[in-house]
Coordinates of C-alpha atoms in Angstrom, one line a residue:
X983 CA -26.1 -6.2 8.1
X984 CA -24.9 -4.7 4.7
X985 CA -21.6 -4.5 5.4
X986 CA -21.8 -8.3 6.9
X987 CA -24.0 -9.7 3.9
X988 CA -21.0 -7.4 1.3
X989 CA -18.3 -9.1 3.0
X990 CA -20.2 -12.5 2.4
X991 CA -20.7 -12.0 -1.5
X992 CA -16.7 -10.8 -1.6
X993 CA -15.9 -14.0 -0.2
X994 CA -17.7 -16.3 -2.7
X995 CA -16.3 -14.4 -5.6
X996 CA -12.9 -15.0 -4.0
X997 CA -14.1 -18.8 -4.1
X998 CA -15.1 -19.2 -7.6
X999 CA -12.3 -17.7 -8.9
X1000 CA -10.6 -20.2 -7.2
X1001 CA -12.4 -23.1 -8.7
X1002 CA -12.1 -21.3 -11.7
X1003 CA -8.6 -20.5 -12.3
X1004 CA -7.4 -24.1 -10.8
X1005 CA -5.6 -22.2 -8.0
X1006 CA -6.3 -24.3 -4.7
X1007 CA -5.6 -23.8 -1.0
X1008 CA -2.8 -26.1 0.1
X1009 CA -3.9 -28.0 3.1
X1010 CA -1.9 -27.7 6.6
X1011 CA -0.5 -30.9 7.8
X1012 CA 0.8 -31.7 10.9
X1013 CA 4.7 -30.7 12.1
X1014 CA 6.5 -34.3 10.7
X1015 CA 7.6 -35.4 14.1
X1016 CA 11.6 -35.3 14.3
X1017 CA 12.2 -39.3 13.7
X1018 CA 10.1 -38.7 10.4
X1019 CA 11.9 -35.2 9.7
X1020 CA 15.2 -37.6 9.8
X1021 CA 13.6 -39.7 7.4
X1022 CA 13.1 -37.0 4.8
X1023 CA 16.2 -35.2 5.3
X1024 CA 18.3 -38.5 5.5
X1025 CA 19.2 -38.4 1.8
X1026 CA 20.1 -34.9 1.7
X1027 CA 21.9 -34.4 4.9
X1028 CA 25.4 -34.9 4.0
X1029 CA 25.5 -32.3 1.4
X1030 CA 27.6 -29.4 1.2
X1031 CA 25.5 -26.4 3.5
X1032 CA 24.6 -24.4 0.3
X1033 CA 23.6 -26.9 -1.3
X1034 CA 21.2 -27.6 1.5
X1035 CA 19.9 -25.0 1.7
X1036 CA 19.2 -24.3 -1.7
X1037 CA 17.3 -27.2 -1.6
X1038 CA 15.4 -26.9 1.6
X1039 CA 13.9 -23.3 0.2
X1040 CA 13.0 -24.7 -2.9
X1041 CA 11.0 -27.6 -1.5
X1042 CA 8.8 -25.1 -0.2
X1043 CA 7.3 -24.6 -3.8
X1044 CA 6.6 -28.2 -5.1
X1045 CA 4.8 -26.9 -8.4
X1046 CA 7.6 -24.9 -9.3
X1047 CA 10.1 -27.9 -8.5
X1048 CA 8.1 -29.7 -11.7
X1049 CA 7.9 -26.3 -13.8
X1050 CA 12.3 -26.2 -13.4
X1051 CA 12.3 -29.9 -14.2
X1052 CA 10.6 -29.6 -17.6
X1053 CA 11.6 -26.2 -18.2
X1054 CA 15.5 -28.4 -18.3
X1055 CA 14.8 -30.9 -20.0
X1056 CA 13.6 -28.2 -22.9
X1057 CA 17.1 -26.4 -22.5
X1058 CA 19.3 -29.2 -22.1
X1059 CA 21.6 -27.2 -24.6
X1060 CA 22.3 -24.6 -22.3
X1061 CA 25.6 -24.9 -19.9
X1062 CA 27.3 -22.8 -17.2
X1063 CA 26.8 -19.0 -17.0
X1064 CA 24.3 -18.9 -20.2
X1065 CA 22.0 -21.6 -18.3
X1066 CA 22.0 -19.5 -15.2
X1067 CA 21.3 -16.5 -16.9
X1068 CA 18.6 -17.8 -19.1
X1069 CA 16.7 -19.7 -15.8
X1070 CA 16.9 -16.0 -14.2
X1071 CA 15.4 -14.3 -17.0
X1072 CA 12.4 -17.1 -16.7
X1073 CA 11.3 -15.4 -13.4
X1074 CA 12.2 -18.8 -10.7
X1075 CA 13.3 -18.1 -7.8
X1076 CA 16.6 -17.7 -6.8
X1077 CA 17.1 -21.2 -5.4
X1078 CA 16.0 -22.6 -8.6
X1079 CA 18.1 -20.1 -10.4
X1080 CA 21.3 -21.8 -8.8
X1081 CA 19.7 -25.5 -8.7
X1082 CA 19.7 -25.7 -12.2
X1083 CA 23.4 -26.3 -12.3
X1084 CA 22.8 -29.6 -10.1
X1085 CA 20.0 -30.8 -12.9
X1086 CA 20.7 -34.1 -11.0
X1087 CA 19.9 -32.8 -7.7
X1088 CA 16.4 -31.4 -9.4
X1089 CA 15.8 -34.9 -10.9
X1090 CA 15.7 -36.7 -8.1
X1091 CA 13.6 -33.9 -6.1
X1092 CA 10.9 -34.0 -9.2
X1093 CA 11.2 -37.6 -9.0
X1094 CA 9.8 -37.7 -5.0
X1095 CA 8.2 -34.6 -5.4
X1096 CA 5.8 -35.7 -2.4
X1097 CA 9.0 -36.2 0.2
X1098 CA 10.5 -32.4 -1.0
X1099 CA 6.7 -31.0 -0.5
X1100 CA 7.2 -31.9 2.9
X1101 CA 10.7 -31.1 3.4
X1102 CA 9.2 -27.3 2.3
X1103 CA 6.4 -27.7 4.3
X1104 CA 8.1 -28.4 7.5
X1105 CA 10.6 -26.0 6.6
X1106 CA 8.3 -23.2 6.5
X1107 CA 6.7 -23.9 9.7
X1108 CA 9.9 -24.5 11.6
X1109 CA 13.4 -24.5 10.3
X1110 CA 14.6 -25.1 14.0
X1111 CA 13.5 -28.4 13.5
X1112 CA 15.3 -29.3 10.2
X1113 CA 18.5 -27.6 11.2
X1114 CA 18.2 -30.1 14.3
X1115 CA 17.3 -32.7 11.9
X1116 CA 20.5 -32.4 9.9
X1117 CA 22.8 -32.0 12.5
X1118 CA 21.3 -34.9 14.2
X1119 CA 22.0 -37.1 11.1
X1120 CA 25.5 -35.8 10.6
X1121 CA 26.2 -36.8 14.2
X1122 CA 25.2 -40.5 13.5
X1123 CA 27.6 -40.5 10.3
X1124 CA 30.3 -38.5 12.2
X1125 CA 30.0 -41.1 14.9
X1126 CA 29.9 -44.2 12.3
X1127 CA 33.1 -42.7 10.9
X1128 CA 31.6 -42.1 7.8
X1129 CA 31.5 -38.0 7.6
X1130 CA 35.7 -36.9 7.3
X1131 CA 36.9 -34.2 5.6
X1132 CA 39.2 -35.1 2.5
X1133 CA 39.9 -34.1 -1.0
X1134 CA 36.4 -33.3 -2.2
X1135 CA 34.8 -32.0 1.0
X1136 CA 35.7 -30.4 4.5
X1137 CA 34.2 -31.1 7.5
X1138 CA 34.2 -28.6 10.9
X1139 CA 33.2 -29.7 14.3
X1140 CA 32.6 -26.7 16.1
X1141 CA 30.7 -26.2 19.5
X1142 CA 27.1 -24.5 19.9
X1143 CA 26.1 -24.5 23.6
X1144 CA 28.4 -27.8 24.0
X1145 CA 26.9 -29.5 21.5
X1146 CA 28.8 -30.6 18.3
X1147 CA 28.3 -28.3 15.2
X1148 CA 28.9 -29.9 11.7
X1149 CA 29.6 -27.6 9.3
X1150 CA 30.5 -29.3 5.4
X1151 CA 31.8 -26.7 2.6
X1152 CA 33.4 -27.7 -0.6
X1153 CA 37.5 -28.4 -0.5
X1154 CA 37.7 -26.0 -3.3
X1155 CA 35.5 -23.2 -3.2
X1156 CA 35.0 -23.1 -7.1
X1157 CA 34.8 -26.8 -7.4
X1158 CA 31.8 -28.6 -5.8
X1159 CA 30.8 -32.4 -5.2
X1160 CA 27.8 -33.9 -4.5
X1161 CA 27.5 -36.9 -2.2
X1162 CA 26.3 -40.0 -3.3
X1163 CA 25.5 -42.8 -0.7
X1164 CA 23.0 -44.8 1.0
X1165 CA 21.3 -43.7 3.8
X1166 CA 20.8 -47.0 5.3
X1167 CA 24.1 -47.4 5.5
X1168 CA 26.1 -44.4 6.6
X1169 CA 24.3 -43.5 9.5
X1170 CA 25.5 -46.5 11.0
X1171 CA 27.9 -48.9 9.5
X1172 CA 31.1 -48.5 10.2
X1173 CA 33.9 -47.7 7.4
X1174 CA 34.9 -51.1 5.8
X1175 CA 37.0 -51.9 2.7
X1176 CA 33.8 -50.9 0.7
X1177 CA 33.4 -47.0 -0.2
X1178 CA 30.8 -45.9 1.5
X1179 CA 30.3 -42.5 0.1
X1180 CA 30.9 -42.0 -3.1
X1181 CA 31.1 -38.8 -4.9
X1182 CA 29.2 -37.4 -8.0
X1183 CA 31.3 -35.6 -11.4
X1184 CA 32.9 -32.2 -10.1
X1185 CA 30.8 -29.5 -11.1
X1186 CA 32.3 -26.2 -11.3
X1187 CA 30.7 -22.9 -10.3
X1188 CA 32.3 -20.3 -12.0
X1189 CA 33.0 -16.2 -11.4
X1190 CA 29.6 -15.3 -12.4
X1191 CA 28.1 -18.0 -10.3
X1192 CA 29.5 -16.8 -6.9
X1193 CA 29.8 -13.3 -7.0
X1194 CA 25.4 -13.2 -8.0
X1195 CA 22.8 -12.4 -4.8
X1196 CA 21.8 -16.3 -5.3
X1197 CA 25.1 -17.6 -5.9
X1198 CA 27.0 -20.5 -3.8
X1199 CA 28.8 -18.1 -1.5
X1200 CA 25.2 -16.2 -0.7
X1201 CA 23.5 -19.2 1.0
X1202 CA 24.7 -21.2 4.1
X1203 CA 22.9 -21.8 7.7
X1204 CA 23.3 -20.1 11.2
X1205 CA 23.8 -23.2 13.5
X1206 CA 24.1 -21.2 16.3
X1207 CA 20.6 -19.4 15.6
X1208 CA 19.0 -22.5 13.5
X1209 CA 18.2 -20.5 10.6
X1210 CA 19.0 -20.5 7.2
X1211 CA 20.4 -17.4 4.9
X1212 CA 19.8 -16.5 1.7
X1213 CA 22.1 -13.2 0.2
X1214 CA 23.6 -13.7 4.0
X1215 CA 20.6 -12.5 5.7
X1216 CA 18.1 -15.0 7.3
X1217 CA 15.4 -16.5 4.5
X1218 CA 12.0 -15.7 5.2
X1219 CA 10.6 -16.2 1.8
X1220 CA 10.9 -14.4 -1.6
X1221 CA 10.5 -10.6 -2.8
X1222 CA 9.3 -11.6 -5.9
X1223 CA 7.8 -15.0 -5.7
X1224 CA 7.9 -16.9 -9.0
X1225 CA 3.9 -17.9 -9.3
X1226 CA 3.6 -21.1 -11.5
X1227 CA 1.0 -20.4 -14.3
X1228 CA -0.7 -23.5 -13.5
X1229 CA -0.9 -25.4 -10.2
X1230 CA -2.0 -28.9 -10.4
X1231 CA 0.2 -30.9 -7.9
X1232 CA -1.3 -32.2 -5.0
X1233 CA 0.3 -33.1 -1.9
X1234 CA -0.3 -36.8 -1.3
X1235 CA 0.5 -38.5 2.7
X1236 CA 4.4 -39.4 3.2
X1237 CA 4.4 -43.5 3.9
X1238 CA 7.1 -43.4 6.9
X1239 CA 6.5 -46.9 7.8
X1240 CA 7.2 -47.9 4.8
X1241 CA 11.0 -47.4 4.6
X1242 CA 13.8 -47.8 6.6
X1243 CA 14.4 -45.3 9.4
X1244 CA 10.8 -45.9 10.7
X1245 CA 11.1 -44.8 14.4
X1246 CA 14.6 -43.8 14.1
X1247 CA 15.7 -47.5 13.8
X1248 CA 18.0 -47.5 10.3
X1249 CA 18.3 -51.8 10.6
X1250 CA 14.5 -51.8 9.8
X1251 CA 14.1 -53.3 6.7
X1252 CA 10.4 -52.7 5.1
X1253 CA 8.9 -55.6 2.8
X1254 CA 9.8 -55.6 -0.2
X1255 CA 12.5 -52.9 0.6
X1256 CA 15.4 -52.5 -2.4
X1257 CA 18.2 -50.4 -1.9
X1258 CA 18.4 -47.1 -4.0
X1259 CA 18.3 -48.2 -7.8
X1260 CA 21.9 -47.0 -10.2
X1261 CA 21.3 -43.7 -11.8
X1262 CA 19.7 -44.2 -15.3
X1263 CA 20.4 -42.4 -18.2
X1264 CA 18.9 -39.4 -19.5
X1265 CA 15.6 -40.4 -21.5
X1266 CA 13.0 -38.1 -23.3
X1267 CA 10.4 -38.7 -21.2
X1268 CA 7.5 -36.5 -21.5
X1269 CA 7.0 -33.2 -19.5
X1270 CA 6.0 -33.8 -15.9
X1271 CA 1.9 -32.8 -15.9
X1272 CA -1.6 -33.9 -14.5
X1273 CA -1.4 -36.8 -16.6
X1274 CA 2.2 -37.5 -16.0
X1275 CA 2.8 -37.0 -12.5
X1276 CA 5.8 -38.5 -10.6
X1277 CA 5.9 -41.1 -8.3
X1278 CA 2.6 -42.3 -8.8
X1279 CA 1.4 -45.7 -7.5
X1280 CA 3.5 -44.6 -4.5
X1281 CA 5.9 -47.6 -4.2
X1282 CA 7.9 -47.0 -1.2
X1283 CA 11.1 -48.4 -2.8
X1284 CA 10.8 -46.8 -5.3
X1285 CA 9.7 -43.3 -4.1
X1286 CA 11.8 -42.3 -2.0
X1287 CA 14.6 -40.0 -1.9
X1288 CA 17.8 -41.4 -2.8
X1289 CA 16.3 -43.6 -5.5
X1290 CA 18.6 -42.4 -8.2
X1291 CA 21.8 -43.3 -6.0
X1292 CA 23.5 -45.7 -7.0
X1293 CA 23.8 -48.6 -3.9
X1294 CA 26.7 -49.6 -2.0
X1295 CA 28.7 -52.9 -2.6
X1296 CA 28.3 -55.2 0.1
X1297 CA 31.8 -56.5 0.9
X1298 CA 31.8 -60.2 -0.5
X1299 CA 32.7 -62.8 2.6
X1300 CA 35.8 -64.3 3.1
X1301 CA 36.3 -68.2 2.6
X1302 CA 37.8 -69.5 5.3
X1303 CA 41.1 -71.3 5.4
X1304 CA 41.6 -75.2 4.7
X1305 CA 38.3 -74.4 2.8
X1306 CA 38.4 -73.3 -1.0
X1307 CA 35.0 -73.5 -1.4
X1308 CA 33.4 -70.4 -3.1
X1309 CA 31.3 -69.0 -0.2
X1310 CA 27.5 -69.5 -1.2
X1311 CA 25.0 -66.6 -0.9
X1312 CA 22.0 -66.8 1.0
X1313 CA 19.0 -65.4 -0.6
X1314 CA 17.7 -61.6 0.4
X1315 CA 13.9 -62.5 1.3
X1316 CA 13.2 -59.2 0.7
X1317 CA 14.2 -58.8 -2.4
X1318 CA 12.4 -60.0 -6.1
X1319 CA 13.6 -63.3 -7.0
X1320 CA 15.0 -62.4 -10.3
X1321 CA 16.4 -65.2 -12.8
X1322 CA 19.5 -65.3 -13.8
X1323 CA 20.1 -65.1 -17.8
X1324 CA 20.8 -68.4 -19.0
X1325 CA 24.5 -68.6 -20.0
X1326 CA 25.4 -70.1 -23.2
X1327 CA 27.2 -73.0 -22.5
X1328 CA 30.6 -73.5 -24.1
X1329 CA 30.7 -75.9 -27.4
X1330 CA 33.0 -78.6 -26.9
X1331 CA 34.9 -80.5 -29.5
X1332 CA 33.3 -84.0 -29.7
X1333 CA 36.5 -86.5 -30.4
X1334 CA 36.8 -87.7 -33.4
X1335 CA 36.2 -91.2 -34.0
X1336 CA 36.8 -93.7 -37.0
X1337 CA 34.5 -94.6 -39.4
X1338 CA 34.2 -98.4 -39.7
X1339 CA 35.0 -99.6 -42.8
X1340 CA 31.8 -101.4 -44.7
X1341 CA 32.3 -104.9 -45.1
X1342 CA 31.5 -106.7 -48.3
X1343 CA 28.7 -108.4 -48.3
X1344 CA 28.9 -112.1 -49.6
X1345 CA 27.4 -112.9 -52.9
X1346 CA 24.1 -115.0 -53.0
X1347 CA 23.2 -117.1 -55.8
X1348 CA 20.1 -115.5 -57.1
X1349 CA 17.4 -118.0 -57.4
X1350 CA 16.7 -119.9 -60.5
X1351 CA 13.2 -118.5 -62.1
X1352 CA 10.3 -121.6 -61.6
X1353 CA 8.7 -121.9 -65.4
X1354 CA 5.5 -120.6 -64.4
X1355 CA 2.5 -123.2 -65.3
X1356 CA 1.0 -123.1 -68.2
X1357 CA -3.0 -122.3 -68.1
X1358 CA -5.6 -124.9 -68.8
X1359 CA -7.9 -124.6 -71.2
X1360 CA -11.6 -123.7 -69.9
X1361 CA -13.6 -126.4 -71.0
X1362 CA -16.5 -125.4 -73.8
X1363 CA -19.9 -124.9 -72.4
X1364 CA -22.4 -127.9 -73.1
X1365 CA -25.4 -127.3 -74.8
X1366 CA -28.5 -127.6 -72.7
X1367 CA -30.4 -130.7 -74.3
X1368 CA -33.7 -129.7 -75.4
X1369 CA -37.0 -130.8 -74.0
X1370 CA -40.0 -131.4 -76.5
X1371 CA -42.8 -129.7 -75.2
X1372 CA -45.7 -131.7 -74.5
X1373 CA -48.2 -131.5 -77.6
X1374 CA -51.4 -129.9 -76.9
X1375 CA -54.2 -132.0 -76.2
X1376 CA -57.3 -131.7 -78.2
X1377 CA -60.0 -130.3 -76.1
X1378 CA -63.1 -133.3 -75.8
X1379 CA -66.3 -131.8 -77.9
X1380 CA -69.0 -131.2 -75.7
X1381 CA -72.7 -132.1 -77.7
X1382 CA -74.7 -128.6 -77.8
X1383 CA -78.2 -129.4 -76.1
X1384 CA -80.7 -129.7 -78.9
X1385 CA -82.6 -126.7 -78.6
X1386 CA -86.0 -127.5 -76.6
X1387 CA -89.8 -127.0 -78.6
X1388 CA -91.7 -124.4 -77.4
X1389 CA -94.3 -125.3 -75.7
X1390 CA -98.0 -124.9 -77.1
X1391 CA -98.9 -121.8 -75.4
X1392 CA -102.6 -121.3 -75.3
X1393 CA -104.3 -118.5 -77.2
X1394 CA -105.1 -115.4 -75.7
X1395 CA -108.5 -114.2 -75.9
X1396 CA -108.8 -111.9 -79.2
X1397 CA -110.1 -108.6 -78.0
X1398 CA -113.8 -108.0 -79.3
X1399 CA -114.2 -105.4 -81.3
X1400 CA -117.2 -103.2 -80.6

């Protein structure tokens, strides 16, 4: 019971430190079945094999994906042998340490960080399954006669238990292009008068670049076995991982049905589905972090791999004959209605016409001046006559009453005097 209830308290240490330090347990998810795998890997597919395969064993560490990113953009000075040398001294891993000459590739792997996560993912639990993923998807383009060897690449069909091998190395071993195309399109359009796939600027590798443990001639695959090498033995992981000093990406769910290839069907067309947007130019965007994490919103068109390719032309149809008519375009309904820019229309020269000539106007006698009347005289106020006031009339004298006698009044007894 003290050993069980020791374990116990060694266990929730383990656990808050943990929380503590950020540090988080990735969760398992399912094997990606292989019509999904062919989803993920559809972009990627047609790349040279060491190429590939760096990419495949960096994918398994998403964090550090964003960590190389940002650490690039920092030392976008830094070229060739001195940018190798100064990513090895960083401590990434040795995929990273020869990715960083693709800073391209690493762009767009930052940029759909979630697709990569699952590329690693997979990866890790089966790379049987994405080596039959990829050779599976450069059967389709082989068959669509899209995947030929010529001056930038070289392509070898060989047999593996009779079935077709498709191995892809550089034309010139010190001179490597990437492929740019559409992977709604190659795996199943026949070649046309429009490029299909396109290639990228040649990026040289240099002495110092192949003859190193992680340089391009140490990596490849073993079709035969379904394994890929690093430093030509099979890659089961890293002596000295690099450990990111702060993990804060979070897988997020892959939207297959969402984007074209859904169910292995490459015609599907998604609402709302673009094709992969030009490549942009370099901006100073800030440093990829918890506040700044890519592909957010998760907009299928948008977030996916491939995004930063730039789309094939469409070959433009032919008018018929008997008909000059400019061919009219139907409207995509899948795609934005975007207005056109008004365009200035073109100022045109108005003819010049004469001026008439003002014609004199006739003379009119001006009208002789009436005399204007003269003003009568305002005639003189008359006097008011004046009225004699009535004379006052004597008042009639009214004969005072003659003052009445007293009358005899009889004498009062005289008091008696005692």
């Amino acid at each position: 019971m003290r050993k069980l209830g020791l374990n116990a308290v060694v266990v929730f240490i383990a656990l808050l430190f943990i929380q503590v330090s950020g540090l988080s347990l990735p969760a398992q998810a399912p094997m990606p079945t292989p019509q999904q795998l062919d989803q993920l890997l559809a972009p990627v597919a047609l790349y040279p094999d060491s190429l590939l395969a760096q990419i495949t064993t960096a994918s398994t560490n998403p964090q550090e994906i964003l960590d190389v990113s940002n650490w690039l953009q920092q030392n976008s000075g830094l070229q060739g042998a001195a940018l190798t040398d100064a990513a090895e001294r960083q401590g990434f891993d040795a995929a990273f340490v020869a990715l960083v000459n693709f800073p391209d590739v690493l762009d767009m792997m930052a940029e759909n960080i979630d697709d990569y996560a699952s590329i690693g993912q997979a990866f890790s639990m089966d790379q049987g399954a994405v080596s039959a993923s990829i050779q599976r998807l450069r059967n389709q383009a082989y068959a669509a006669g899209n995947l030929r060897s010529n001056q930038q690449q070289q392509v070898e069909v060989q047999q593996a238990s009779g079935q077709p091998i498709y191995v892809i190395q550089p034309a010139n071993p010190q001179v490597v292009y990437v492929p740019v195309y559409n992977p709604t399109v190659v795996y199943v359009r026949p070649p046309t008068n429009v490029v299909v796939v396109s290639y990228g600027p040649p990026i040289p590798l240099g002495i110092l670049l192949v003859s190193r443990p992680w340089g391009w001639m140490g990596w490849g695959w073993n079709w035969s076995s379904r394994r890929c090498y690093y430093n030509h033995t099979v890659w089961v992981g890293w002596r000295n991982p690099y450990r990111p000093p702060n993990i804060w990406y979070r897988a997020r769910p892959v939207p297959y049905n969402s984007r074209p290839g859904y169910g292995g069907n490459w015609h599907y067309r998604p609402p709302n589905y673009r094709p992969p947007a030009p490549v942009r130019p370099p901006s100073n965007r800030p440093p990829w972090g918890p506040n700044n994490r890519p592909g957010n919103g998760y907009n299928p068109p948008t977030n996916r791999p491939g995004t930063g390719r730039p789309p094939v032309q469409q070959p433009k149809p032919q008018p018929k004959p008997g008909k000059p008519s400019q061919p009219v375009a139907k409207p995509n309904p899948n795609r934005p209605v975007t207005k056109p820019a008004p365009q200035p229309k073109p100022a045109q020269p108005k003819p010049a016409q004469p001026k008439p000539v003002p014609q004199p106007k006739p003379a009119q006698p001006k009208p002789t001046p009436q005399p204007k009347p003269t003003p009568q005289p305002k005639p003189a106020p008359q006097p008011k006559p004046a009225q004699p006031r009535p004379a006052p009339q004597p008042k009639p004298a009214q004969p005072k009453p003659a003052p009445q006698p007293k009358s005899a009044q009889p004498n009062r007894p005289q008091p008696q005097s005692r």
